[in-house]
Amino acid sequence: MEHNEHVDKLQEEECCTSSNERKSHHSEQTKKNLITRLNRIEGQIRGVKGLIERDTYCDDVITQISAIQSALNGVSKILLEGHLKHCVVERIQEGDTEVLDEFLTTIQRVMKK
């Protein structure tokens, strides 16, 4: 899926906060995209485990781990984009500006990685 198509799909999604339960509502296309990416990452992790079991050269293992981290960052970017464009905007429109502090804390947590 091209980035622009992905952005269009994200714009169709809604996030909501109901009483004490917070949920994110992603389109089926976005869920499928995220699950496909996570399945691929899961396979990469199993691959790294196999590399270690076979005593593969450390630099090669580290290269694979770096690829996994990059793939996880891609998942985070998709989720952050949808969260900002929908959940955060909706809560601000409802007058809940505390969501900005929450979002900034989330960004700081992601940037530490």
mmCIF file of N, CA and C in Angstrom:
data_model
loop_
_atom_site.group_PDB
_atom_site.id
_atom_site.type_symbol
_atom_site.label_atom_id
_atom_site.label_comp_id
_atom_site.label_asym_id
_atom_site.label_seq_id
_atom_site.Cartn_x
_atom_site.Cartn_y
_atom_site.Cartn_z
ATOM 1 N N MET A 1 0.851 -1.176 0.000
ATOM 2 C CA MET A 1 0.000 0.000 0.000
ATOM 3 C C MET A 1 0.893 1.235 0.000
ATOM 4 N N GLU A 2 0.642 2.129 -0.899
ATOM 5 C CA GLU A 2 1.387 3.369 -0.968
ATOM 6 C C GLU A 2 1.081 4.232 0.258
ATOM 7 N N HIS A 3 2.025 5.114 0.613
ATOM 8 C CA HIS A 3 1.841 5.966 1.788
ATOM 9 C C HIS A 3 0.580 6.811 1.664
ATOM 10 N N ASN A 4 0.341 7.386 0.480
ATOM 11 C CA ASN A 4 -0.842 8.238 0.299
ATOM 12 C C ASN A 4 -2.134 7.451 0.480
ATOM 13 N N GLU A 5 -2.148 6.194 -0.022
ATOM 14 C CA GLU A 5 -3.329 5.355 0.175
ATOM 15 C C GLU A 5 -3.517 5.084 1.656
ATOM 16 N N HIS A 6 -2.394 4.853 2.339
ATOM 17 C CA HIS A 6 -2.442 4.595 3.778
ATOM 18 C C HIS A 6 -3.010 5.803 4.518
ATOM 19 N N VAL A 7 -2.560 6.999 4.156
ATOM 20 C CA VAL A 7 -3.050 8.219 4.800
ATOM 21 C C VAL A 7 -4.545 8.361 4.562
ATOM 22 N N ASP A 8 -5.003 8.078 3.331
ATOM 23 C CA ASP A 8 -6.430 8.151 3.040
ATOM 24 C C ASP A 8 -7.211 7.195 3.922
ATOM 25 N N LYS A 9 -6.695 5.985 4.095
ATOM 26 C CA LYS A 9 -7.376 5.000 4.930
ATOM 27 C C LYS A 9 -7.418 5.473 6.376
ATOM 28 N N LEU A 10 -6.311 6.055 6.841
ATOM 29 C CA LEU A 10 -6.277 6.547 8.222
ATOM 30 C C LEU A 10 -7.322 7.630 8.439
ATOM 31 N N GLN A 11 -7.536 8.451 7.415
ATOM 32 C CA GLN A 11 -8.498 9.536 7.559
ATOM 33 C C GLN A 11 -9.920 9.019 7.685
ATOM 34 N N GLU A 12 -10.159 7.776 7.255
ATOM 35 C CA GLU A 12 -11.486 7.197 7.360
ATOM 36 C C GLU A 12 -11.737 6.601 8.744
ATOM 37 N N GLU A 13 -10.676 6.466 9.546
ATOM 38 C CA GLU A 13 -10.803 5.811 10.834
ATOM 39 C C GLU A 13 -11.232 6.796 11.907
ATOM 40 N N GLU A 14 -11.782 6.251 12.954
ATOM 41 C CA GLU A 14 -12.178 7.075 14.081
ATOM 42 C C GLU A 14 -11.659 6.450 15.356
ATOM 43 N N CYS A 15 -11.320 7.275 16.301
ATOM 44 C CA CYS A 15 -10.956 6.817 17.634
ATOM 45 C C CYS A 15 -11.997 7.389 18.579
ATOM 46 N N CYS A 16 -12.217 6.693 19.654
ATOM 47 C CA CYS A 16 -13.196 7.244 20.573
ATOM 48 C C CYS A 16 -12.815 6.933 22.001
ATOM 49 N N THR A 17 -13.384 7.706 22.875
ATOM 50 C CA THR A 17 -13.238 7.484 24.300
ATOM 51 C C THR A 17 -14.644 7.373 24.854
ATOM 52 N N SER A 18 -14.916 6.243 25.467
ATOM 53 C CA SER A 18 -16.212 6.077 26.094
ATOM 54 C C SER A 18 -16.008 5.839 27.581
ATOM 55 N N SER A 19 -16.777 6.451 28.381
ATOM 56 C CA SER A 19 -16.683 6.430 29.842
ATOM 57 C C SER A 19 -15.267 6.121 30.310
ATOM 58 N N ASN A 20 -14.989 4.922 30.768
ATOM 59 C CA ASN A 20 -13.660 4.596 31.274
ATOM 60 C C ASN A 20 -12.848 3.762 30.296
ATOM 61 N N GLU A 21 -13.377 3.533 29.133
ATOM 62 C CA GLU A 21 -12.713 2.653 28.179
ATOM 63 C C GLU A 21 -12.260 3.449 26.961
ATOM 64 N N ARG A 22 -10.961 3.362 26.668
ATOM 65 C CA ARG A 22 -10.437 4.027 25.482
ATOM 66 C C ARG A 22 -10.178 2.970 24.428
ATOM 67 N N LYS A 23 -10.635 3.250 23.224
ATOM 68 C CA LYS A 23 -10.440 2.318 22.121
ATOM 69 C C LYS A 23 -10.048 3.088 20.875
ATOM 70 N N SER A 24 -9.365 2.408 20.017
ATOM 71 C CA SER A 24 -9.030 2.946 18.714
ATOM 72 C C SER A 24 -9.765 2.112 17.681
ATOM 73 N N HIS A 25 -10.425 2.758 16.760
ATOM 74 C CA HIS A 25 -11.168 2.053 15.735
ATOM 75 C C HIS A 25 -10.466 2.240 14.398
ATOM 76 N N HIS A 26 -9.767 1.193 13.984
ATOM 77 C CA HIS A 26 -9.049 1.246 12.711
ATOM 78 C C HIS A 26 -9.893 0.578 11.635
ATOM 79 N N SER A 27 -9.697 1.026 10.423
ATOM 80 C CA SER A 27 -10.377 0.369 9.312
ATOM 81 C C SER A 27 -9.848 -1.055 9.192
ATOM 82 N N GLU A 28 -10.625 -1.904 8.546
ATOM 83 C CA GLU A 28 -10.186 -3.288 8.352
ATOM 84 C C GLU A 28 -8.900 -3.326 7.535
ATOM 85 N N GLN A 29 -8.745 -2.418 6.588
ATOM 86 C CA GLN A 29 -7.539 -2.345 5.754
ATOM 87 C C GLN A 29 -6.316 -2.027 6.617
ATOM 88 N N THR A 30 -6.446 -1.066 7.526
ATOM 89 C CA THR A 30 -5.323 -0.699 8.385
ATOM 90 C C THR A 30 -4.989 -1.830 9.344
ATOM 91 N N LYS A 31 -6.009 -2.456 9.920
ATOM 92 C CA LYS A 31 -5.762 -3.601 10.805
ATOM 93 C C LYS A 31 -5.016 -4.693 10.058
ATOM 94 N N LYS A 32 -5.473 -4.976 8.852
ATOM 95 C CA LYS A 32 -4.831 -6.015 8.045
ATOM 96 C C LYS A 32 -3.366 -5.647 7.779
ATOM 97 N N ASN A 33 -3.123 -4.395 7.437
ATOM 98 C CA ASN A 33 -1.775 -3.906 7.181
ATOM 99 C C ASN A 33 -0.900 -4.073 8.435
ATOM 100 N N LEU A 34 -1.409 -3.652 9.585
ATOM 101 C CA LEU A 34 -0.644 -3.750 10.827
ATOM 102 C C LEU A 34 -0.364 -5.207 11.198
ATOM 103 N N ILE A 35 -1.367 -6.058 11.065
ATOM 104 C CA ILE A 35 -1.193 -7.469 11.411
ATOM 105 C C ILE A 35 -0.198 -8.129 10.463
ATOM 106 N N THR A 36 -0.250 -7.790 9.174
ATOM 107 C CA THR A 36 0.713 -8.334 8.214
ATOM 108 C C THR A 36 2.133 -7.930 8.594
ATOM 109 N N ARG A 37 2.298 -6.668 8.938
ATOM 110 C CA ARG A 37 3.620 -6.187 9.354
ATOM 111 C C ARG A 37 4.099 -6.901 10.620
ATOM 112 N N LEU A 38 3.194 -7.046 11.592
ATOM 113 C CA LEU A 38 3.570 -7.702 12.847
ATOM 114 C C LEU A 38 3.873 -9.179 12.635
ATOM 115 N N ASN A 39 3.150 -9.841 11.749
ATOM 116 C CA ASN A 39 3.455 -11.237 11.427
ATOM 117 C C ASN A 39 4.837 -11.362 10.804
ATOM 118 N N ARG A 40 5.175 -10.419 9.929
ATOM 119 C CA ARG A 40 6.492 -10.416 9.302
ATOM 120 C C ARG A 40 7.576 -10.206 10.363
ATOM 121 N N ILE A 41 7.336 -9.288 11.283
ATOM 122 C CA ILE A 41 8.288 -9.025 12.367
ATOM 123 C C ILE A 41 8.454 -10.260 13.238
ATOM 124 N N GLU A 42 7.340 -10.914 13.530
ATOM 125 C CA GLU A 42 7.383 -12.142 14.326
ATOM 126 C C GLU A 42 8.273 -13.195 13.643
ATOM 127 N N GLY A 43 8.140 -13.313 12.329
ATOM 128 C CA GLY A 43 8.990 -14.239 11.579
ATOM 129 C C GLY A 43 10.452 -13.832 11.634
ATOM 130 N N GLN A 44 10.712 -12.523 11.561
ATOM 131 C CA GLN A 44 12.090 -12.041 11.647
ATOM 132 C C GLN A 44 12.691 -12.374 13.017
ATOM 133 N N ILE A 45 11.893 -12.241 14.058
ATOM 134 C CA ILE A 45 12.383 -12.552 15.404
ATOM 135 C C ILE A 45 12.721 -14.038 15.513
ATOM 136 N N ARG A 46 11.857 -14.895 14.979
ATOM 137 C CA ARG A 46 12.160 -16.336 14.970
ATOM 138 C C ARG A 46 13.442 -16.596 14.181
ATOM 139 N N GLY A 47 13.629 -15.836 13.093
ATOM 140 C CA GLY A 47 14.849 -15.974 12.299
ATOM 141 C C GLY A 47 16.090 -15.615 13.093
ATOM 142 N N VAL A 48 16.008 -14.553 13.877
ATOM 143 C CA VAL A 48 17.150 -14.147 14.710
ATOM 144 C C VAL A 48 17.440 -15.219 15.760
ATOM 145 N N LYS A 49 16.396 -15.775 16.318
ATOM 146 C CA LYS A 49 16.580 -16.866 17.282
ATOM 147 C C LYS A 49 17.345 -18.018 16.625
ATOM 148 N N GLY A 50 16.956 -18.341 15.400
ATOM 149 C CA GLY A 50 17.655 -19.394 14.659
ATOM 150 C C GLY A 50 19.104 -19.039 14.389
ATOM 151 N N LEU A 51 19.359 -17.783 14.063
ATOM 152 C CA LEU A 51 20.742 -17.346 13.835
ATOM 153 C C LEU A 51 21.589 -17.550 15.089
ATOM 154 N N ILE A 52 21.022 -17.209 16.219
ATOM 155 C CA ILE A 52 21.753 -17.356 17.482
ATOM 156 C C ILE A 52 21.980 -18.836 17.785
ATOM 157 N N GLU A 53 20.954 -19.644 17.556
ATOM 158 C CA GLU A 53 21.092 -21.087 17.797
ATOM 159 C C GLU A 53 22.172 -21.697 16.904
ATOM 160 N N ARG A 54 22.371 -21.137 15.708
ATOM 161 C CA ARG A 54 23.379 -21.647 14.767
ATOM 162 C C ARG A 54 24.728 -20.941 14.910
ATOM 163 N N ASP A 55 24.867 -20.151 15.972
ATOM 164 C CA ASP A 55 26.126 -19.428 16.235
ATOM 165 C C ASP A 55 26.554 -18.541 15.066
ATOM 166 N N THR A 56 25.594 -17.850 14.474
ATOM 167 C CA THR A 56 25.866 -16.939 13.362
ATOM 168 C C THR A 56 26.698 -15.767 13.863
ATOM 169 N N TYR A 57 27.542 -15.261 12.995
ATOM 170 C CA TYR A 57 28.415 -14.135 13.301
ATOM 171 C C TYR A 57 27.604 -12.976 13.896
ATOM 172 N N CYS A 58 28.093 -12.441 14.994
ATOM 173 C CA CYS A 58 27.353 -11.424 15.771
ATOM 174 C C CYS A 58 26.896 -10.236 14.931
ATOM 175 N N ASP A 59 27.761 -9.745 14.058
ATOM 176 C CA ASP A 59 27.415 -8.573 13.257
ATOM 177 C C ASP A 59 26.204 -8.861 12.372
ATOM 178 N N ASP A 60 26.105 -10.067 11.849
ATOM 179 C CA ASP A 60 24.963 -10.439 11.016
ATOM 180 C C ASP A 60 23.673 -10.472 11.833
ATOM 181 N N VAL A 61 23.771 -10.961 13.071
ATOM 182 C CA VAL A 61 22.601 -10.995 13.956
ATOM 183 C C VAL A 61 22.167 -9.571 14.293
ATOM 184 N N ILE A 62 23.123 -8.729 14.607
ATOM 185 C CA ILE A 62 22.820 -7.333 14.953
ATOM 186 C C ILE A 62 22.165 -6.615 13.770
ATOM 187 N N THR A 63 22.614 -6.909 12.560
ATOM 188 C CA THR A 63 22.009 -6.321 11.364
ATOM 189 C C THR A 63 20.536 -6.719 11.265
ATOM 190 N N GLN A 64 20.239 -7.972 11.529
ATOM 191 C CA GLN A 64 18.850 -8.438 11.487
ATOM 192 C C GLN A 64 18.015 -7.787 12.592
ATOM 193 N N ILE A 65 18.593 -7.632 13.766
ATOM 194 C CA ILE A 65 17.883 -6.973 14.874
ATOM 195 C C ILE A 65 17.578 -5.524 14.508
ATOM 196 N N SER A 66 18.504 -4.869 13.848
ATOM 197 C CA SER A 66 18.287 -3.489 13.411
ATOM 198 C C SER A 66 17.121 -3.413 12.421
ATOM 199 N N ALA A 67 17.027 -4.390 11.543
ATOM 200 C CA ALA A 67 15.914 -4.429 10.585
ATOM 201 C C ALA A 67 14.584 -4.607 11.319
ATOM 202 N N ILE A 68 14.582 -5.428 12.359
ATOM 203 C CA ILE A 68 13.366 -5.641 13.153
ATOM 204 C C ILE A 68 12.966 -4.347 13.854
ATOM 205 N N GLN A 69 13.943 -3.663 14.422
ATOM 206 C CA GLN A 69 13.639 -2.392 15.096
ATOM 207 C C GLN A 69 13.062 -1.382 14.118
ATOM 208 N N SER A 70 13.601 -1.349 12.917
ATOM 209 C CA SER A 70 13.093 -0.436 11.894
ATOM 210 C C SER A 70 11.656 -0.792 11.518
ATOM 211 N N ALA A 71 11.374 -2.084 11.404
ATOM 212 C CA ALA A 71 10.017 -2.531 11.075
ATOM 213 C C ALA A 71 9.043 -2.169 12.194
ATOM 214 N N LEU A 72 9.453 -2.329 13.440
ATOM 215 C CA LEU A 72 8.605 -1.944 14.576
ATOM 216 C C LEU A 72 8.357 -0.441 14.585
ATOM 217 N N ASN A 73 9.386 0.337 14.231
ATOM 218 C CA ASN A 73 9.206 1.783 14.142
ATOM 219 C C ASN A 73 8.175 2.138 13.077
ATOM 220 N N GLY A 74 8.146 1.379 11.988
ATOM 221 C CA GLY A 74 7.147 1.602 10.948
ATOM 222 C C GLY A 74 5.737 1.379 11.470
ATOM 223 N N VAL A 75 5.545 0.337 12.278
ATOM 224 C CA VAL A 75 4.241 0.077 12.890
ATOM 225 C C VAL A 75 3.872 1.234 13.814
ATOM 226 N N SER A 76 4.834 1.679 14.615
ATOM 227 C CA SER A 76 4.580 2.801 15.531
ATOM 228 C C SER A 76 4.180 4.057 14.779
ATOM 229 N N LYS A 77 4.841 4.328 13.662
ATOM 230 C CA LYS A 77 4.520 5.523 12.873
ATOM 231 C C LYS A 77 3.082 5.481 12.361
ATOM 232 N N ILE A 78 2.656 4.319 11.890
ATOM 233 C CA ILE A 78 1.281 4.193 11.406
ATOM 234 C C ILE A 78 0.296 4.463 12.538
ATOM 235 N N LEU A 79 0.556 3.859 13.701
ATOM 236 C CA LEU A 79 -0.340 4.045 14.842
ATOM 237 C C LEU A 79 -0.324 5.484 15.349
ATOM 238 N N LEU A 80 0.855 6.093 15.412
ATOM 239 C CA LEU A 80 0.949 7.484 15.869
ATOM 240 C C LEU A 80 0.209 8.432 14.935
ATOM 241 N N GLU A 81 0.344 8.202 13.640
ATOM 242 C CA GLU A 81 -0.326 9.067 12.661
ATOM 243 C C GLU A 81 -1.841 9.005 12.837
ATOM 244 N N GLY A 82 -2.361 7.797 12.945
ATOM 245 C CA GLY A 82 -3.798 7.642 13.136
ATOM 246 C C GLY A 82 -4.255 8.214 14.462
ATOM 247 N N HIS A 83 -3.449 8.002 15.496
ATOM 248 C CA HIS A 83 -3.798 8.512 16.823
ATOM 249 C C HIS A 83 -3.872 10.039 16.815
ATOM 250 N N LEU A 84 -2.871 10.674 16.219
ATOM 251 C CA LEU A 84 -2.850 12.138 16.177
ATOM 252 C C LEU A 84 -4.005 12.689 15.337
ATOM 253 N N LYS A 85 -4.207 12.121 14.152
ATOM 254 C CA LYS A 85 -5.207 12.659 13.232
ATOM 255 C C LYS A 85 -6.640 12.414 13.697
ATOM 256 N N HIS A 86 -6.829 11.424 14.536
ATOM 257 C CA HIS A 86 -8.196 11.089 14.913
ATOM 258 C C HIS A 86 -8.434 11.212 16.411
ATOM 259 N N CYS A 87 -7.774 10.387 17.198
ATOM 260 C CA CYS A 87 -8.028 10.365 18.648
ATOM 261 C C CYS A 87 -7.714 11.722 19.288
ATOM 262 N N VAL A 88 -6.519 12.235 19.016
ATOM 263 C CA VAL A 88 -6.091 13.482 19.646
ATOM 264 C C VAL A 88 -6.967 14.636 19.184
ATOM 265 N N VAL A 89 -7.199 14.725 17.877
ATOM 266 C CA VAL A 89 -8.032 15.814 17.341
ATOM 267 C C VAL A 89 -9.438 15.753 17.935
ATOM 268 N N GLU A 90 -9.999 14.542 17.994
ATOM 269 C CA GLU A 90 -11.354 14.402 18.534
ATOM 270 C C GLU A 90 -11.417 14.846 19.991
ATOM 271 N N ARG A 91 -10.438 14.435 20.776
ATOM 272 C CA ARG A 91 -10.462 14.815 22.190
ATOM 273 C C ARG A 91 -10.255 16.318 22.383
ATOM 274 N N ILE A 92 -9.428 16.924 21.562
ATOM 275 C CA ILE A 92 -9.244 18.380 21.643
ATOM 276 C C ILE A 92 -10.552 19.084 21.278
ATOM 277 N N GLN A 93 -11.218 18.600 20.249
ATOM 278 C CA GLN A 93 -12.500 19.186 19.842
ATOM 279 C C GLN A 93 -13.545 19.056 20.943
ATOM 280 N N GLU A 94 -13.398 18.030 21.777
ATOM 281 C CA GLU A 94 -14.311 17.846 22.906
ATOM 282 C C GLU A 94 -13.877 18.670 24.123
ATOM 283 N N GLY A 95 -12.763 19.413 23.987
ATOM 284 C CA GLY A 95 -12.288 20.261 25.068
ATOM 285 C C GLY A 95 -11.280 19.597 25.993
ATOM 286 N N ASP A 96 -10.849 18.385 25.682
ATOM 287 C CA ASP A 96 -9.906 17.644 26.515
ATOM 288 C C ASP A 96 -8.482 17.928 26.045
ATOM 289 N N THR A 97 -7.877 18.986 26.579
ATOM 290 C CA THR A 97 -6.522 19.351 26.175
ATOM 291 C C THR A 97 -5.451 18.535 26.906
ATOM 292 N N GLU A 98 -5.845 17.748 27.901
ATOM 293 C CA GLU A 98 -4.882 16.875 28.578
ATOM 294 C C GLU A 98 -4.315 15.842 27.613
ATOM 295 N N VAL A 99 -5.027 15.580 26.536
ATOM 296 C CA VAL A 99 -4.561 14.619 25.546
ATOM 297 C C VAL A 99 -3.236 15.064 24.931
ATOM 298 N N LEU A 100 -2.971 16.376 24.912
ATOM 299 C CA LEU A 100 -1.699 16.871 24.372
ATOM 300 C C LEU A 100 -0.531 16.395 25.213
ATOM 301 N N ASP A 101 -0.658 16.479 26.542
ATOM 302 C CA ASP A 101 0.404 15.980 27.419
ATOM 303 C C ASP A 101 0.596 14.482 27.239
ATOM 304 N N GLU A 102 -0.512 13.774 27.122
ATOM 305 C CA GLU A 102 -0.445 12.324 26.897
ATOM 306 C C GLU A 102 0.298 12.015 25.600
ATOM 307 N N PHE A 103 -0.036 12.754 24.543
ATOM 308 C CA PHE A 103 0.590 12.534 23.246
ATOM 309 C C PHE A 103 2.085 12.859 23.294
ATOM 310 N N LEU A 104 2.438 13.961 23.957
ATOM 311 C CA LEU A 104 3.852 14.328 24.084
ATOM 312 C C LEU A 104 4.632 13.261 24.854
ATOM 313 N N THR A 105 4.036 12.715 25.896
ATOM 314 C CA THR A 105 4.676 11.640 26.652
ATOM 315 C C THR A 105 4.887 10.414 25.754
ATOM 316 N N THR A 106 3.903 10.110 24.934
ATOM 317 C CA THR A 106 4.019 8.990 24.010
ATOM 318 C C THR A 106 5.150 9.230 23.007
ATOM 319 N N ILE A 107 5.224 10.431 22.462
ATOM 320 C CA ILE A 107 6.286 10.771 21.511
ATOM 321 C C ILE A 107 7.655 10.643 22.175
ATOM 322 N N GLN A 108 7.780 11.136 23.401
ATOM 323 C CA GLN A 108 9.057 11.021 24.124
ATOM 324 C C GLN A 108 9.440 9.561 24.320
ATOM 325 N N ARG A 109 8.460 8.737 24.655
ATOM 326 C CA ARG A 109 8.717 7.308 24.864
ATOM 327 C C ARG A 109 9.189 6.652 23.570
ATOM 328 N N VAL A 110 8.565 7.001 22.460
ATOM 329 C CA VAL A 110 8.949 6.433 21.162
ATOM 330 C C VAL A 110 10.341 6.909 20.749
ATOM 331 N N MET A 111 10.649 8.164 21.017
ATOM 332 C CA MET A 111 11.934 8.724 20.594
ATOM 333 C C MET A 111 13.110 8.192 21.405
ATOM 334 N N LYS A 112 12.872 7.631 22.569
ATOM 335 C CA LYS A 112 13.961 7.065 23.381
ATOM 336 C C LYS A 112 14.550 5.831 22.723
ATOM 337 N N LYS A 113 13.790 5.235 21.824
ATOM 338 C CA LYS A 113 14.221 3.965 21.230
ATOM 339 C C LYS A 113 15.253 4.157 20.156
#
